[in-house]
Amino acid sequence: GTPAVSNGKLVVNAIPTGELILSVLYCIDLASNSVIWQIDTGTDTLWSPLIVQNVVFSNYDNGSSFAFTTSARIFALNLATGEQLWYNNDVVIDHSPVFANGRLFFRGHNLVGEGGTDENVGLLSMDANSGRVLWLNTFFRYGSALVPLVVAENGVFGPSYYRGN
């Protein structure tokens, strides 16, 4: 996975030597090259972690029986200690989140939403402090990923192949 660096620490998802598909989120001290903490992240989770101030956002993937799909659940950790701040088992995230204005944005599935699948898949906005879903836009329900995703002062922007009215 692509590492993130902050406060003298490098955080990266990797597959440990000797493993085939199980992955670990490592936090490594850049000065000493020693592992500060490590967290199991399930099946082949090599997405980029996101660091905002002293919080690491990443995901745990239980694996899926369908090709090219994920069952990744998002969580937040304390950067210094690896202590879990929150974990949301009710939301499946399809790619690394983007942070802006105290919120996380990503395409995913709200597993506890009302209605059928079409009403519960799309672009999600989540409170970064609590992991609570704030809103879901179903316009982006089709397709397996919404990357690159850019959040700017006047909106949330996805790839140009999403064209609508």
PDB file of C-alpha atoms in Angstrom:
ATOM      1  CA  GLY A   1       0.000   0.000   0.000  1.00  0.00           C
ATOM      2  CA  THR A   2       0.951   3.647  -0.281  1.00  0.00           C
ATOM      3  CA  PRO A   3       2.292   4.924   3.057  1.00  0.00           C
ATOM      4  CA  ALA A   4       1.236   8.055   4.920  1.00  0.00           C
ATOM      5  CA  VAL A   5       3.726  10.089   6.964  1.00  0.00           C
ATOM      6  CA  SER A   6       3.056  12.424   9.916  1.00  0.00           C
ATOM      7  CA  ASN A   7       4.761  13.464  13.164  1.00  0.00           C
ATOM      8  CA  GLY A   8       7.856  11.345  12.489  1.00  0.00           C
ATOM      9  CA  LYS A   9       5.775   8.230  11.847  1.00  0.00           C
ATOM     10  CA  LEU A  10       5.150   6.213   8.695  1.00  0.00           C
ATOM     11  CA  VAL A  11       1.856   4.290   8.526  1.00  0.00           C
ATOM     12  CA  VAL A  12       1.391   1.650   5.833  1.00  0.00           C
ATOM     13  CA  ASN A  13      -0.756  -1.398   5.038  1.00  0.00           C
ATOM     14  CA  ALA A  14       1.392  -4.369   4.082  1.00  0.00           C
ATOM     15  CA  ILE A  15       1.387  -8.140   3.813  1.00  0.00           C
ATOM     16  CA  PRO A  16       3.853  -9.559   6.365  1.00  0.00           C
ATOM     17  CA  THR A  17       6.595 -11.912   5.180  1.00  0.00           C
ATOM     18  CA  GLY A  18       5.290 -15.461   5.004  1.00  0.00           C
ATOM     19  CA  GLU A  19       1.633 -14.459   4.611  1.00  0.00           C
ATOM     20  CA  LEU A  20      -0.305 -14.813   1.384  1.00  0.00           C
ATOM     21  CA  ILE A  21      -3.366 -12.603   1.839  1.00  0.00           C
ATOM     22  CA  LEU A  22      -3.554 -11.383   5.435  1.00  0.00           C
ATOM     23  CA  SER A  23      -2.545  -7.749   5.917  1.00  0.00           C
ATOM     24  CA  VAL A  24      -1.370  -5.532   8.756  1.00  0.00           C
ATOM     25  CA  LEU A  25      -1.415  -1.776   9.325  1.00  0.00           C
ATOM     26  CA  TYR A  26       2.026  -0.790  10.642  1.00  0.00           C
ATOM     27  CA  CYS A  27       3.135   2.411  12.355  1.00  0.00           C
ATOM     28  CA  ILE A  28       6.900   2.823  12.088  1.00  0.00           C
ATOM     29  CA  ASP A  29       9.092   5.395  13.844  1.00  0.00           C
ATOM     30  CA  LEU A  30      11.091   7.132  11.096  1.00  0.00           C
ATOM     31  CA  ALA A  31      14.038   7.956  13.384  1.00  0.00           C
ATOM     32  CA  SER A  32      14.618   4.416  14.650  1.00  0.00           C
ATOM     33  CA  ASN A  33      12.933   2.350  11.896  1.00  0.00           C
ATOM     34  CA  SER A  34      11.167   0.382  14.648  1.00  0.00           C
ATOM     35  CA  VAL A  35       7.521  -0.694  14.666  1.00  0.00           C
ATOM     36  CA  ILE A  36       5.555   1.373  17.209  1.00  0.00           C
ATOM     37  CA  TRP A  37       2.314  -0.572  16.792  1.00  0.00           C
ATOM     38  CA  GLN A  38       0.605  -2.873  14.323  1.00  0.00           C
ATOM     39  CA  ILE A  39      -3.050  -3.764  13.719  1.00  0.00           C
ATOM     40  CA  ASP A  40      -4.458  -6.725  11.780  1.00  0.00           C
ATOM     41  CA  THR A  41      -6.474  -5.436   8.809  1.00  0.00           C
ATOM     42  CA  GLY A  42      -7.917  -8.687   7.501  1.00  0.00           C
ATOM     43  CA  THR A  43      -7.753  -9.971   3.968  1.00  0.00           C
ATOM     44  CA  ASP A  44      -5.353  -8.294   1.535  1.00  0.00           C
ATOM     45  CA  THR A  45      -6.079  -4.721   2.650  1.00  0.00           C
ATOM     46  CA  LEU A  46      -3.442  -2.644   0.906  1.00  0.00           C
ATOM     47  CA  TRP A  47      -5.295   0.648   0.658  1.00  0.00           C
ATOM     48  CA  SER A  48      -3.633   3.873   1.652  1.00  0.00           C
ATOM     49  CA  PRO A  49      -4.190   4.877   5.267  1.00  0.00           C
ATOM     50  CA  LEU A  50      -5.183   8.487   5.858  1.00  0.00           C
ATOM     51  CA  ILE A  51      -3.649  10.547   8.663  1.00  0.00           C
ATOM     52  CA  VAL A  52      -5.372  13.703   9.885  1.00  0.00           C
ATOM     53  CA  GLN A  53      -3.586  15.394  12.800  1.00  0.00           C
ATOM     54  CA  ASN A  54      -3.213  12.531  15.327  1.00  0.00           C
ATOM     55  CA  VAL A  55      -5.796  10.164  13.835  1.00  0.00           C
ATOM     56  CA  VAL A  56      -5.254   7.318  11.355  1.00  0.00           C
ATOM     57  CA  PHE A  57      -8.203   6.205   9.200  1.00  0.00           C
ATOM     58  CA  SER A  58      -7.994   2.782   7.611  1.00  0.00           C
ATOM     59  CA  ASN A  59     -10.113  -0.314   7.058  1.00  0.00           C
ATOM     60  CA  TYR A  60     -10.524  -3.932   8.075  1.00  0.00           C
ATOM     61  CA  ASP A  61     -11.580  -6.299   5.281  1.00  0.00           C
ATOM     62  CA  ASN A  62     -13.308  -9.617   6.073  1.00  0.00           C
ATOM     63  CA  GLY A  63     -12.858 -10.735   2.477  1.00  0.00           C
ATOM     64  CA  SER A  64     -15.540 -11.456  -0.090  1.00  0.00           C
ATOM     65  CA  SER A  65     -16.595 -14.406  -2.187  1.00  0.00           C
ATOM     66  CA  PHE A  66     -17.175 -12.092  -5.182  1.00  0.00           C
ATOM     67  CA  ALA A  67     -14.298 -11.089  -7.435  1.00  0.00           C
ATOM     68  CA  PHE A  68     -13.289  -7.398  -7.356  1.00  0.00           C
ATOM     69  CA  THR A  69     -15.483  -6.633  -4.330  1.00  0.00           C
ATOM     70  CA  THR A  70     -14.663  -5.642  -0.791  1.00  0.00           C
ATOM     71  CA  SER A  71     -16.189  -5.945   2.640  1.00  0.00           C
ATOM     72  CA  ALA A  72     -13.929  -3.309   4.162  1.00  0.00           C
ATOM     73  CA  ARG A  73     -15.112  -1.651   7.391  1.00  0.00           C
ATOM     74  CA  ILE A  74     -13.677   1.749   8.248  1.00  0.00           C
ATOM     75  CA  PHE A  75     -12.034   2.584  11.581  1.00  0.00           C
ATOM     76  CA  ALA A  76     -10.062   5.353  13.301  1.00  0.00           C
ATOM     77  CA  LEU A  77      -6.945   4.906  15.465  1.00  0.00           C
ATOM     78  CA  ASN A  78      -4.809   7.141  17.658  1.00  0.00           C
ATOM     79  CA  LEU A  79      -1.587   7.748  15.682  1.00  0.00           C
ATOM     80  CA  ALA A  80       0.678   7.648  18.748  1.00  0.00           C
ATOM     81  CA  THR A  81      -0.686   4.486  20.381  1.00  0.00           C
ATOM     82  CA  GLY A  82      -2.711   2.552  17.792  1.00  0.00           C
ATOM     83  CA  GLU A  83      -5.681   2.658  20.187  1.00  0.00           C
ATOM     84  CA  GLN A  84      -8.999   2.269  18.353  1.00  0.00           C
ATOM     85  CA  LEU A  85     -11.100   5.442  18.536  1.00  0.00           C
ATOM     86  CA  TRP A  86     -14.075   4.066  16.608  1.00  0.00           C
ATOM     87  CA  TYR A  87     -15.045   1.272  14.210  1.00  0.00           C
ATOM     88  CA  ASN A  88     -18.111   1.251  11.949  1.00  0.00           C
ATOM     89  CA  ASN A  89     -19.313  -2.265  11.131  1.00  0.00           C
ATOM     90  CA  ASP A  90     -22.430  -0.926   9.376  1.00  0.00           C
ATOM     91  CA  VAL A  91     -20.632   0.711   6.445  1.00  0.00           C
ATOM     92  CA  VAL A  92     -18.583  -0.936   3.690  1.00  0.00           C
ATOM     93  CA  ILE A  93     -15.961   1.351   2.165  1.00  0.00           C
ATOM     94  CA  ASP A  94     -14.867   0.828  -1.458  1.00  0.00           C
ATOM     95  CA  HIS A  95     -11.631   2.887  -1.475  1.00  0.00           C
ATOM     96  CA  SER A  96      -9.437   5.020   0.751  1.00  0.00           C
ATOM     97  CA  PRO A  97     -11.403   7.943   2.210  1.00  0.00           C
ATOM     98  CA  VAL A  98     -10.854  11.650   1.575  1.00  0.00           C
ATOM     99  CA  PHE A  99     -10.967  14.075   4.533  1.00  0.00           C
ATOM    100  CA  ALA A 100     -12.332  17.636   4.504  1.00  0.00           C
ATOM    101  CA  ASN A 101     -14.045  19.850   7.076  1.00  0.00           C
ATOM    102  CA  GLY A 102     -14.270  17.171   9.776  1.00  0.00           C
ATOM    103  CA  ARG A 103     -15.811  14.644   7.394  1.00  0.00           C
ATOM    104  CA  LEU A 104     -14.723  11.564   5.488  1.00  0.00           C
ATOM    105  CA  PHE A 105     -15.952  11.042   1.919  1.00  0.00           C
ATOM    106  CA  PHE A 106     -15.915   7.763  -0.015  1.00  0.00           C
ATOM    107  CA  ARG A 107     -18.050   5.471  -2.162  1.00  0.00           C
ATOM    108  CA  GLY A 108     -19.538   2.671  -0.153  1.00  0.00           C
ATOM    109  CA  HIS A 109     -22.553   0.823   1.216  1.00  0.00           C
ATOM    110  CA  ASN A 110     -24.690   1.708   4.227  1.00  0.00           C
ATOM    111  CA  LEU A 111     -25.663  -1.778   5.389  1.00  0.00           C
ATOM    112  CA  VAL A 112     -28.301  -0.539   7.851  1.00  0.00           C
ATOM    113  CA  GLY A 113     -29.990   1.990   5.545  1.00  0.00           C
ATOM    114  CA  GLU A 114     -33.671   1.734   4.732  1.00  0.00           C
ATOM    115  CA  GLY A 115     -34.876   0.374   1.406  1.00  0.00           C
ATOM    116  CA  GLY A 116     -33.100  -1.816  -1.116  1.00  0.00           C
ATOM    117  CA  THR A 117     -29.492  -1.861  -2.220  1.00  0.00           C
ATOM    118  CA  ASP A 118     -30.004   0.935  -4.764  1.00  0.00           C
ATOM    119  CA  GLU A 119     -30.959   3.315  -1.925  1.00  0.00           C
ATOM    120  CA  ASN A 120     -27.965   2.364   0.246  1.00  0.00           C
ATOM    121  CA  VAL A 121     -24.985   2.516  -2.118  1.00  0.00           C
ATOM    122  CA  GLY A 122     -23.186   5.632  -3.294  1.00  0.00           C
ATOM    123  CA  LEU A 123     -21.100   8.558  -2.128  1.00  0.00           C
ATOM    124  CA  LEU A 124     -21.090   8.695   1.677  1.00  0.00           C
ATOM    125  CA  SER A 125     -20.223  11.522   4.026  1.00  0.00           C
ATOM    126  CA  MET A 126     -19.201  10.394   7.516  1.00  0.00           C
ATOM    127  CA  ASP A 127     -18.410  12.322  10.705  1.00  0.00           C
ATOM    128  CA  ALA A 128     -14.651  11.791  11.155  1.00  0.00           C
ATOM    129  CA  ASN A 129     -14.903  12.117  14.952  1.00  0.00           C
ATOM    130  CA  SER A 130     -17.565   9.456  15.492  1.00  0.00           C
ATOM    131  CA  GLY A 131     -17.838   7.332  12.336  1.00  0.00           C
ATOM    132  CA  ARG A 132     -21.532   8.237  12.016  1.00  0.00           C
ATOM    133  CA  VAL A 133     -22.966   8.435   8.469  1.00  0.00           C
ATOM    134  CA  LEU A 134     -24.125  11.985   7.722  1.00  0.00           C
ATOM    135  CA  TRP A 135     -25.523  11.481   4.228  1.00  0.00           C
ATOM    136  CA  LEU A 136     -25.460   9.212   1.193  1.00  0.00           C
ATOM    137  CA  ASN A 137     -25.842  10.293  -2.442  1.00  0.00           C
ATOM    138  CA  THR A 138     -27.103   7.415  -4.612  1.00  0.00           C
ATOM    139  CA  PHE A 139     -26.111   9.097  -7.885  1.00  0.00           C
ATOM    140  CA  PHE A 140     -22.766   7.301  -7.526  1.00  0.00           C
ATOM    141  CA  ARG A 141     -24.264   3.858  -6.790  1.00  0.00           C
ATOM    142  CA  TYR A 142     -23.146   2.331 -10.095  1.00  0.00           C
ATOM    143  CA  GLY A 143     -19.512   1.432 -10.630  1.00  0.00           C
ATOM    144  CA  SER A 144     -17.084  -0.155  -8.233  1.00  0.00           C
ATOM    145  CA  ALA A 145     -15.045   2.914  -7.332  1.00  0.00           C
ATOM    146  CA  LEU A 146     -15.274   6.653  -7.156  1.00  0.00           C
ATOM    147  CA  VAL A 147     -11.647   7.646  -7.482  1.00  0.00           C
ATOM    148  CA  PRO A 148     -10.151  10.106  -7.779  1.00  0.00           C
ATOM    149  CA  LEU A 149     -12.413  11.902  -5.346  1.00  0.00           C
ATOM    150  CA  VAL A 150     -11.709  15.577  -4.684  1.00  0.00           C
ATOM    151  CA  VAL A 151     -13.378  17.701  -2.010  1.00  0.00           C
ATOM    152  CA  ALA A 152     -13.183  21.466  -2.549  1.00  0.00           C
ATOM    153  CA  GLU A 153     -14.847  24.459  -0.986  1.00  0.00           C
ATOM    154  CA  ASN A 154     -17.780  24.330  -3.412  1.00  0.00           C
ATOM    155  CA  GLY A 155     -18.444  20.591  -3.606  1.00  0.00           C
ATOM    156  CA  VAL A 156     -17.362  16.987  -3.915  1.00  0.00           C
ATOM    157  CA  PHE A 157     -16.036  16.001  -7.323  1.00  0.00           C
ATOM    158  CA  GLY A 158     -15.608  12.546  -8.856  1.00  0.00           C
ATOM    159  CA  PRO A 159     -14.218  11.170 -12.103  1.00  0.00           C
ATOM    160  CA  SER A 160     -15.385  12.687 -15.377  1.00  0.00           C
ATOM    161  CA  TYR A 161     -17.065   9.438 -16.475  1.00  0.00           C
ATOM    162  CA  TYR A 162     -19.860  10.194 -13.970  1.00  0.00           C
ATOM    163  CA  ARG A 163     -22.072  12.487 -15.992  1.00  0.00           C
ATOM    164  CA  GLY A 164     -25.576  13.364 -14.996  1.00  0.00           C
ATOM    165  CA  ASN A 165     -28.288  15.975 -15.213  1.00  0.00           C
TER     166      ASN A 165
END
